[in-house]
Amino acid sequence: MAETDQERSELPTGKRLQQAREKGQIPRSRELGTAAVLLSACFALLMLKETLAGALIKVFKTGFSLQRDQVFDPYAMGDLLATLLRQMMAPLGLLFLLVALAAFAGNILMGGFNFSSEAMAPKFSKLNPLSGLKRMFGVQSLVELIKSIAKVLFIALFAWWLLSSQFEHLMNLSFEGFPGGVIDALELLLWMVVVLCCSLLPIVAIDVPFQQWNHMRQLKMTKQEVKDEFRDSEGKPEVKGRIRRLQMEMANRRMMVDVPKADVVITNPSHYSVALKYDPKQPKAAPKVVAKGVDEVAMKIREIAREYQIPVLPAPALTRAIYHSTELGREIPEGLFAAVAQVLAYVYQLRAFRRGKGQRPRPLAPDLPIPDELRR
């Protein structure tokens, strides 16, 4: 096999991507999940700061306001702890809920939700120390180490810049009184944490496309793998050909059953045959093609038509036009209504003549009205 066939140069097919998904191999960005959790926690604190502060004040007041009998009661502390937990449960529960939702959304934002039982199955190969050392000192581990060092350096530089820009404000906090200084310090600290968490956004903007590219790179296929997958999914050509022939034979047999129901069979005597059926009880309906074919199939249609005494009329141009423009079981196009109407009128007059109820009809006109766009 050629060397080029062994190179993984082809993008993964849909089947390969689906198989990887079933194995739990989907692109994920840990940086995206981390940024979602930290930013959601910061903004949740900003939204709930007054509620949390009020609950904390209640906790402190309740915790430090003890009666003399409570001090000597061994069960009082347990009851007091339950009271304090109830006071903090609502704001902290809402905070944890918002963070949990952000963590879930941040982790499925890239790659979507995926449950893989195969990925959950234990793999004893991961217990092999040699495999573990290979993963620890492999190229992927080196890349992750470099990414971690770069991330720490970037965040550290950003934090140094943030502290430098707020240094004067931080120093002035010591001149503020109580409780204004504490509130100002907490407000400043919270917004500094929000800005510091926002420093993760450039890292996320780099990591997300990298993880997507790396995932597609790992799933790339060789040309031979693409050919093998196509052959496995589509089947061998000889088998497909055999199936197609059987399908055509079955379709032809079903079609031949409808030939005796036709009103007329028009032909191009050398190749084509088309059987038409019209139901006058349905005024809005148009003539339908109940059978059509070329060569041997066309000859078989004519043979059945003669057996059931269905008129067989030569109309080469009209036959070719209907054959190429109308699918089996469909109504003929509007542009052929006039030509087919003349054919059906001739057939009805011929039936009446054979029953002795009319004169012999004139021969069918050789130049039936067929639009140029439907001529073949």
XYZ file of C-alpha atoms in Angstrom, residues 144-333:
190
model
C -0.670 20.474 28.938
C 2.294 21.434 31.178
C 3.268 24.303 28.881
C -0.353 25.447 28.759
C -0.598 25.398 32.562
C 2.621 27.387 33.022
C 1.524 29.941 30.420
C -1.893 30.212 32.051
C -0.435 30.778 35.534
C 2.015 33.391 34.227
C -0.722 35.229 32.341
C -3.088 35.307 35.333
C -0.230 36.323 37.670
C 0.732 39.237 35.418
C -2.910 40.254 35.149
C -3.309 40.102 38.939
C -0.138 42.218 39.410
C -1.509 44.811 36.980
C -4.863 44.787 38.768
C -3.282 45.283 42.213
C -1.025 48.032 40.858
C -3.969 49.899 39.375
C -5.919 49.693 42.658
C -2.923 50.195 45.022
C -3.845 53.756 45.998
C -7.459 52.754 46.653
C -6.302 49.856 48.819
C -4.060 52.125 50.891
C -6.874 54.610 51.446
C -9.065 51.926 53.022
C -7.151 52.320 56.301
C -8.396 55.917 56.647
C -12.058 54.962 56.330
C -14.190 54.398 59.378
C -16.326 51.451 60.447
C -18.464 50.007 58.893
C -17.991 52.041 55.701
C -14.405 50.888 55.266
C -15.359 47.229 55.563
C -18.183 47.589 53.032
C -15.908 49.466 50.633
C -13.168 46.833 51.026
C -15.583 43.986 50.347
C -17.011 45.781 47.297
C -13.519 46.429 45.930
C -12.425 42.859 46.602
C -15.466 41.425 44.861
C -15.023 43.533 41.723
C -11.294 42.731 41.629
C -12.176 39.029 41.733
C -14.668 39.542 38.861
C -12.052 41.309 36.731
C -9.459 38.670 37.604
C -11.855 35.911 36.541
C -12.435 37.763 33.271
C -8.729 37.260 32.551
C -9.675 33.644 31.807
C -11.710 34.710 28.769
C -8.679 35.140 26.429
C -7.468 31.705 27.560
C -10.908 30.241 26.789
C -10.926 31.954 23.381
C -7.663 30.159 22.563
C -8.415 26.819 24.203
C -11.870 26.182 22.660
C -10.762 26.250 18.982
C -7.576 24.385 19.928
C -9.563 21.558 21.559
C -11.871 21.389 18.545
C -8.913 21.259 16.163
C -7.100 18.676 18.298
C -10.212 16.495 18.483
C -10.593 16.498 14.688
C -6.853 15.861 14.281
C -6.998 12.796 16.517
C -9.948 11.389 14.562
C -8.466 11.956 11.119
C -8.538 8.937 8.819
C -6.354 7.500 6.120
C -7.643 7.249 2.570
C -7.847 3.486 2.950
C -9.966 3.805 6.116
C -12.392 6.084 4.268
C -12.632 3.567 1.413
C -13.139 0.656 3.819
C -15.849 2.520 5.734
C -17.659 3.444 2.511
C -17.503 -0.155 1.346
C -18.760 -1.461 4.690
C -21.623 1.028 4.864
C -22.679 0.841 1.225
C -21.925 -2.825 0.625
C -19.957 -4.512 -2.139
C -20.673 -3.210 -5.666
C -21.735 -6.615 -6.966
C -24.146 -7.070 -4.056
C -25.570 -3.591 -4.591
C -25.993 -4.317 -8.294
C -27.782 -7.569 -7.538
C -30.114 -5.805 -5.079
C -30.845 -3.084 -7.625
C -31.690 -5.673 -10.273
C -34.029 -7.489 -7.894
C -35.704 -4.203 -6.971
C -36.175 -3.322 -10.627
C -37.619 -6.755 -11.358
C -40.085 -6.432 -8.481
C -41.056 -2.937 -9.593
C -41.559 -4.132 -13.156
C -43.739 -7.011 -11.973
C -45.912 -4.634 -9.937
C -46.083 -2.292 -12.914
C -47.186 -5.059 -15.289
C -50.116 -5.841 -12.985
C -51.446 -2.303 -13.649
C -51.178 -2.514 -17.432
C -54.587 -4.234 -17.861
C -56.163 -1.249 -16.034
C -54.865 1.220 -18.633
C -57.072 2.953 -21.210
C -54.407 3.127 -23.903
C -50.765 2.292 -24.562
C -48.864 4.748 -26.717
C -45.557 3.770 -28.261
C -42.487 4.892 -30.050
C -42.456 1.656 -32.054
C -38.694 1.154 -31.808
C -38.056 1.642 -28.060
C -40.655 3.273 -25.741
C -44.063 2.291 -24.388
C -46.298 4.257 -21.974
C -49.614 3.047 -20.512
C -52.124 5.779 -19.553
C -55.180 5.631 -17.304
C -57.861 8.321 -16.946
C -60.807 8.287 -14.546
C -63.582 10.577 -15.888
C -65.434 10.321 -12.560
C -62.794 12.597 -11.059
C -63.114 15.830 -13.088
C -60.093 17.497 -11.484
C -57.840 14.492 -12.041
C -55.485 14.208 -15.015
C -54.405 11.086 -16.896
C -51.807 9.040 -14.984
C -48.903 6.907 -16.118
C -49.553 3.374 -14.847
C -46.649 1.737 -16.700
C -43.702 2.753 -18.834
C -40.534 1.176 -20.121
C -37.968 0.846 -22.883
C -36.788 -2.049 -25.037
C -37.737 -5.400 -23.418
C -40.000 -3.795 -20.820
C -41.719 -1.779 -23.546
C -42.306 -4.945 -25.578
C -43.762 -6.675 -22.509
C -46.178 -3.769 -21.916
C -47.402 -4.006 -25.510
C -47.759 -7.768 -25.238
C -49.950 -7.511 -22.123
C -51.971 -4.685 -23.684
C -52.782 -6.768 -26.760
C -53.653 -9.726 -24.541
C -56.261 -7.614 -22.699
C -57.383 -5.848 -25.906
C -56.107 -2.432 -24.818
C -55.490 -0.103 -27.794
C -51.826 0.259 -28.712
C -51.253 3.466 -30.679
C -48.045 4.773 -32.232
C -47.301 8.331 -31.039
C -43.493 8.646 -30.960
C -43.095 12.276 -29.894
C -45.824 12.107 -27.225
C -44.529 8.784 -25.883
C -40.995 10.146 -25.445
C -42.296 13.358 -23.860
C -44.387 11.510 -21.265
C -41.682 8.931 -20.567
C -39.040 11.568 -19.756
C -41.289 14.079 -17.968
C -43.593 11.932 -15.810
C -42.741 9.470 -13.037
C -44.601 6.202 -12.663
C -47.968 6.677 -10.935
C -47.927 10.471 -11.473
C -50.206 12.684 -13.530
C -48.956 13.971 -16.863
C -47.804 17.628 -17.043
